[in-house]
Amino acid sequence: MNTKSIRLTAAFAAAAAAALVVTGCSDDNSSSPATNSVTSATSAAPGTAAPTGGKSSASVDGKALDAKFDTTCAKQGGTLALALTDTGNATYGQLSVSATVTGDDTVQAVGIAGSKGGDNGMPYAVGYGNGVPGGSAEVVKNGNTYTVTGEGVGAPDMSNPMGGVKNSKFEIVFACASIVGS
């Protein structure tokens, strides 16, 4: 397995953890953000539709992740951290899905990680980092709901390390009841 693949996977996991740290250190006092519509970046979005009724969700390669997500949304300066967590997921163990958006429309990082559920008993991981080869992402804002779509790089199958990494399409809906710090 090449060192570059390991570094990319580690970078994506770090981005997911950073988004969760930002949201975990915030307070619960918030106000509503502006409601303008936002789109950015370049990506082929998966063909699944966003759920109705303000429910957070995530899908990878068109397959919905079966989870009972807690949604956390926080803004500090020009950075918006979005996180979905399910700490007792039957398939993925401790499942976290996160995205970091800067300005109004630039997705900096996306991380989808589970403590289990990957190939051959390994942890599950898909990630995207702005400027890192192998993916793309865009965000669309509708009120307090952010839909992040794109393509990220998955963790390699350690039973076949020469097989390299796999690209996976994702769609994540962050339905924020409120946004801390906005």
mmCIF file of C-alpha atoms in Angstrom:
data_model
loop_
_atom_site.group_PDB
_atom_site.id
_atom_site.type_symbol
_atom_site.label_atom_id
_atom_site.label_comp_id
_atom_site.label_asym_id
_atom_site.label_seq_id
_atom_site.Cartn_x
_atom_site.Cartn_y
_atom_site.Cartn_z
ATOM 1 C CA MET A 1 0.000 0.000 0.000
ATOM 2 C CA ASN A 2 1.427 3.374 -0.868
ATOM 3 C CA THR A 3 2.106 6.072 1.709
ATOM 4 C CA LYS A 4 0.034 8.656 -0.177
ATOM 5 C CA SER A 5 -3.152 6.561 0.234
ATOM 6 C CA ILE A 6 -2.551 6.218 3.966
ATOM 7 C CA ARG A 7 -1.962 9.982 4.312
ATOM 8 C CA LEU A 8 -5.155 10.815 2.377
ATOM 9 C CA THR A 9 -7.238 8.498 4.533
ATOM 10 C CA ALA A 10 -5.692 9.954 7.692
ATOM 11 C CA ALA A 11 -6.348 13.506 6.444
ATOM 12 C CA PHE A 12 -10.025 12.723 5.874
ATOM 13 C CA ALA A 13 -10.402 11.172 9.311
ATOM 14 C CA ALA A 14 -8.714 14.229 10.833
ATOM 15 C CA ALA A 15 -11.118 16.545 8.987
ATOM 16 C CA ALA A 16 -14.085 14.630 10.369
ATOM 17 C CA ALA A 17 -12.661 14.771 13.878
ATOM 18 C CA ALA A 18 -11.952 18.509 13.560
ATOM 19 C CA ALA A 19 -15.542 19.221 12.575
ATOM 20 C CA LEU A 20 -16.791 17.229 15.544
ATOM 21 C CA VAL A 21 -14.433 19.040 17.938
ATOM 22 C CA VAL A 22 -15.650 22.439 16.743
ATOM 23 C CA THR A 23 -19.274 21.417 17.219
ATOM 24 C CA GLY A 24 -18.652 19.708 20.538
ATOM 25 C CA CYS A 25 -17.077 22.813 22.067
ATOM 26 C CA SER A 26 -19.950 25.106 21.245
ATOM 27 C CA ASP A 27 -22.832 26.294 23.368
ATOM 28 C CA ASP A 28 -26.526 25.904 22.587
ATOM 29 C CA ASN A 29 -27.378 29.614 22.186
ATOM 30 C CA SER A 30 -28.095 30.401 18.555
ATOM 31 C CA SER A 31 -30.041 32.446 16.077
ATOM 32 C CA SER A 32 -31.173 31.691 12.545
ATOM 33 C CA PRO A 33 -28.765 32.279 9.652
ATOM 34 C CA ALA A 34 -29.582 34.083 6.426
ATOM 35 C CA THR A 35 -31.795 32.089 4.097
ATOM 36 C CA ASN A 36 -30.188 32.698 0.718
ATOM 37 C CA SER A 37 -29.584 29.717 -1.567
ATOM 38 C CA VAL A 38 -25.973 28.660 -2.072
ATOM 39 C CA THR A 39 -24.247 26.351 -4.543
ATOM 40 C CA SER A 40 -20.558 25.904 -5.231
ATOM 41 C CA ALA A 41 -17.691 23.729 -6.452
ATOM 42 C CA THR A 42 -17.860 21.044 -9.098
ATOM 43 C CA SER A 43 -19.276 17.588 -8.695
ATOM 44 C CA ALA A 44 -21.527 14.938 -10.077
ATOM 45 C CA ALA A 45 -24.237 14.604 -7.448
ATOM 46 C CA PRO A 46 -25.793 11.239 -6.669
ATOM 47 C CA GLY A 47 -29.300 10.761 -8.000
ATOM 48 C CA THR A 48 -31.011 10.435 -4.639
ATOM 49 C CA ALA A 49 -33.447 13.101 -3.488
ATOM 50 C CA ALA A 50 -33.135 14.949 -0.196
ATOM 51 C CA PRO A 51 -35.579 13.753 2.427
ATOM 52 C CA THR A 52 -38.544 15.945 3.271
ATOM 53 C CA GLY A 53 -39.560 17.183 6.686
ATOM 54 C CA GLY A 54 -36.150 18.423 7.851
ATOM 55 C CA LYS A 55 -34.511 15.069 8.586
ATOM 56 C CA SER A 56 -30.753 14.604 8.457
ATOM 57 C CA SER A 57 -29.483 11.696 6.374
ATOM 58 C CA ALA A 58 -26.462 10.338 4.555
ATOM 59 C CA SER A 59 -25.982 7.989 1.621
ATOM 60 C CA VAL A 60 -22.885 6.561 -0.037
ATOM 61 C CA ASP A 61 -22.998 5.250 -3.600
ATOM 62 C CA GLY A 62 -26.784 5.596 -3.554
ATOM 63 C CA LYS A 63 -27.209 3.441 -0.426
ATOM 64 C CA ALA A 64 -28.694 5.207 2.601
ATOM 65 C CA LEU A 65 -26.770 4.792 5.841
ATOM 66 C CA ASP A 66 -29.315 3.374 8.289
ATOM 67 C CA ALA A 67 -28.739 5.581 11.322
ATOM 68 C CA LYS A 68 -30.444 7.564 14.067
ATOM 69 C CA PHE A 69 -28.425 10.744 13.682
ATOM 70 C CA ASP A 70 -27.970 13.540 16.188
ATOM 71 C CA THR A 71 -27.320 16.713 14.182
ATOM 72 C CA THR A 72 -24.960 19.458 15.347
ATOM 73 C CA CYS A 73 -24.340 22.676 13.412
ATOM 74 C CA ALA A 74 -21.968 25.409 14.538
ATOM 75 C CA LYS A 75 -20.456 28.513 12.983
ATOM 76 C CA GLN A 76 -17.333 30.322 14.057
ATOM 77 C CA GLY A 77 -16.129 33.225 11.964
ATOM 78 C CA GLY A 78 -16.501 32.197 8.341
ATOM 79 C CA THR A 79 -16.415 28.459 9.040
ATOM 80 C CA LEU A 80 -19.509 26.288 9.364
ATOM 81 C CA ALA A 81 -19.058 22.842 10.939
ATOM 82 C CA LEU A 82 -21.805 20.302 10.318
ATOM 83 C CA ALA A 83 -21.924 16.910 12.045
ATOM 84 C CA LEU A 84 -24.172 13.864 12.231
ATOM 85 C CA THR A 85 -23.463 11.238 14.884
ATOM 86 C CA ASP A 86 -24.861 7.835 15.781
ATOM 87 C CA THR A 87 -22.753 6.360 18.568
ATOM 88 C CA GLY A 88 -24.507 2.991 18.653
ATOM 89 C CA ASN A 89 -24.984 2.126 15.001
ATOM 90 C CA ALA A 90 -25.522 -1.601 14.390
ATOM 91 C CA THR A 91 -23.576 -1.625 11.105
ATOM 92 C CA TYR A 92 -20.904 1.072 11.588
ATOM 93 C CA GLY A 93 -20.411 1.226 15.368
ATOM 94 C CA GLN A 94 -19.583 4.815 16.241
ATOM 95 C CA LEU A 95 -20.694 6.535 13.041
ATOM 96 C CA SER A 96 -19.867 10.167 12.317
ATOM 97 C CA VAL A 97 -20.572 12.185 9.206
ATOM 98 C CA SER A 98 -19.211 15.706 8.950
ATOM 99 C CA ALA A 99 -18.581 18.582 6.589
ATOM 100 C CA THR A 100 -16.782 21.866 6.937
ATOM 101 C CA VAL A 101 -17.889 24.814 4.794
ATOM 102 C CA THR A 102 -15.998 28.109 4.557
ATOM 103 C CA GLY A 103 -17.421 31.369 3.372
ATOM 104 C CA ASP A 104 -20.895 30.748 2.067
ATOM 105 C CA ASP A 105 -20.191 28.049 -0.460
ATOM 106 C CA THR A 106 -16.850 26.230 -0.328
ATOM 107 C CA VAL A 107 -16.777 22.697 1.038
ATOM 108 C CA GLN A 108 -13.375 22.280 2.666
ATOM 109 C CA ALA A 109 -13.741 18.725 3.967
ATOM 110 C CA VAL A 110 -16.187 15.839 4.250
ATOM 111 C CA GLY A 111 -15.685 12.812 6.472
ATOM 112 C CA ILE A 112 -17.834 9.706 6.818
ATOM 113 C CA ALA A 113 -16.366 7.308 9.348
ATOM 114 C CA GLY A 114 -17.449 4.300 11.356
ATOM 115 C CA SER A 115 -15.521 2.336 13.946
ATOM 116 C CA LYS A 116 -16.536 -0.793 12.009
ATOM 117 C CA GLY A 117 -18.292 -1.715 8.766
ATOM 118 C CA GLY A 118 -15.398 -1.388 6.337
ATOM 119 C CA ASP A 119 -13.868 -4.150 4.236
ATOM 120 C CA ASN A 120 -12.638 -7.243 6.108
ATOM 121 C CA GLY A 121 -13.576 -5.943 9.562
ATOM 122 C CA MET A 122 -11.743 -2.653 9.181
ATOM 123 C CA PRO A 123 -13.251 0.737 10.099
ATOM 124 C CA TYR A 124 -15.458 2.396 7.482
ATOM 125 C CA ALA A 125 -14.158 5.608 5.919
ATOM 126 C CA VAL A 126 -14.934 7.922 3.008
ATOM 127 C CA GLY A 127 -13.539 11.428 2.799
ATOM 128 C CA TYR A 128 -12.995 14.500 0.706
ATOM 129 C CA GLY A 129 -10.515 17.331 1.182
ATOM 130 C CA ASN A 130 -10.575 20.523 -0.881
ATOM 131 C CA GLY A 131 -7.512 20.591 -3.114
ATOM 132 C CA VAL A 132 -6.669 16.925 -2.585
ATOM 133 C CA PRO A 133 -6.914 14.772 -5.733
ATOM 134 C CA GLY A 134 -9.669 12.180 -5.922
ATOM 135 C CA GLY A 135 -12.903 13.956 -5.170
ATOM 136 C CA SER A 136 -15.210 16.917 -5.326
ATOM 137 C CA ALA A 137 -18.004 18.440 -3.265
ATOM 138 C CA GLU A 138 -20.664 21.111 -3.365
ATOM 139 C CA VAL A 139 -23.165 22.496 -0.899
ATOM 140 C CA VAL A 140 -26.719 23.712 -1.428
ATOM 141 C CA LYS A 141 -28.388 25.685 1.352
ATOM 142 C CA ASN A 142 -32.154 25.879 1.863
ATOM 143 C CA GLY A 143 -32.984 27.704 5.104
ATOM 144 C CA ASN A 144 -31.197 25.790 7.868
ATOM 145 C CA THR A 145 -30.780 22.650 5.745
ATOM 146 C CA TYR A 146 -27.470 22.013 4.006
ATOM 147 C CA THR A 147 -27.129 19.305 1.366
ATOM 148 C CA VAL A 148 -23.538 18.315 0.602
ATOM 149 C CA THR A 149 -22.990 16.141 -2.462
ATOM 150 C CA GLY A 150 -19.891 14.918 -4.190
ATOM 151 C CA GLU A 151 -17.340 12.178 -4.454
ATOM 152 C CA GLY A 152 -14.773 11.133 -1.890
ATOM 153 C CA VAL A 153 -12.022 8.601 -1.467
ATOM 154 C CA GLY A 154 -12.681 5.463 0.584
ATOM 155 C CA ALA A 155 -10.300 3.529 2.763
ATOM 156 C CA PRO A 156 -8.361 0.835 0.911
ATOM 157 C CA ASP A 157 -9.174 -2.839 1.435
ATOM 158 C CA MET A 158 -6.267 -3.985 3.599
ATOM 159 C CA SER A 159 -6.656 -7.573 2.330
ATOM 160 C CA ASN A 160 -5.765 -6.214 -1.122
ATOM 161 C CA PRO A 161 -3.593 -3.139 -0.498
ATOM 162 C CA MET A 162 -2.408 -3.062 -4.106
ATOM 163 C CA GLY A 163 -6.040 -2.560 -5.170
ATOM 164 C CA GLY A 164 -5.770 1.072 -4.125
ATOM 165 C CA VAL A 165 -8.499 3.343 -2.889
ATOM 166 C CA LYS A 166 -12.059 3.458 -4.178
ATOM 167 C CA ASN A 167 -13.998 6.604 -5.021
ATOM 168 C CA SER A 168 -17.525 6.795 -3.624
ATOM 169 C CA LYS A 169 -20.333 9.275 -4.289
ATOM 170 C CA PHE A 170 -22.050 10.754 -1.261
ATOM 171 C CA GLU A 171 -25.080 12.843 -0.405
ATOM 172 C CA ILE A 172 -25.467 14.236 3.095
ATOM 173 C CA VAL A 173 -28.386 16.271 4.395
ATOM 174 C CA PHE A 174 -27.710 18.291 7.535
ATOM 175 C CA ALA A 175 -31.093 19.503 8.843
ATOM 176 C CA CYS A 176 -30.023 22.028 11.489
ATOM 177 C CA ALA A 177 -32.605 22.852 14.148
ATOM 178 C CA SER A 178 -30.302 25.764 15.013
ATOM 179 C CA ILE A 179 -26.786 26.894 14.255
ATOM 180 C CA VAL A 180 -24.627 27.620 17.270
ATOM 181 C CA GLY A 181 -22.642 30.828 16.953
ATOM 182 C CA SER A 182 -24.500 32.358 14.032
#
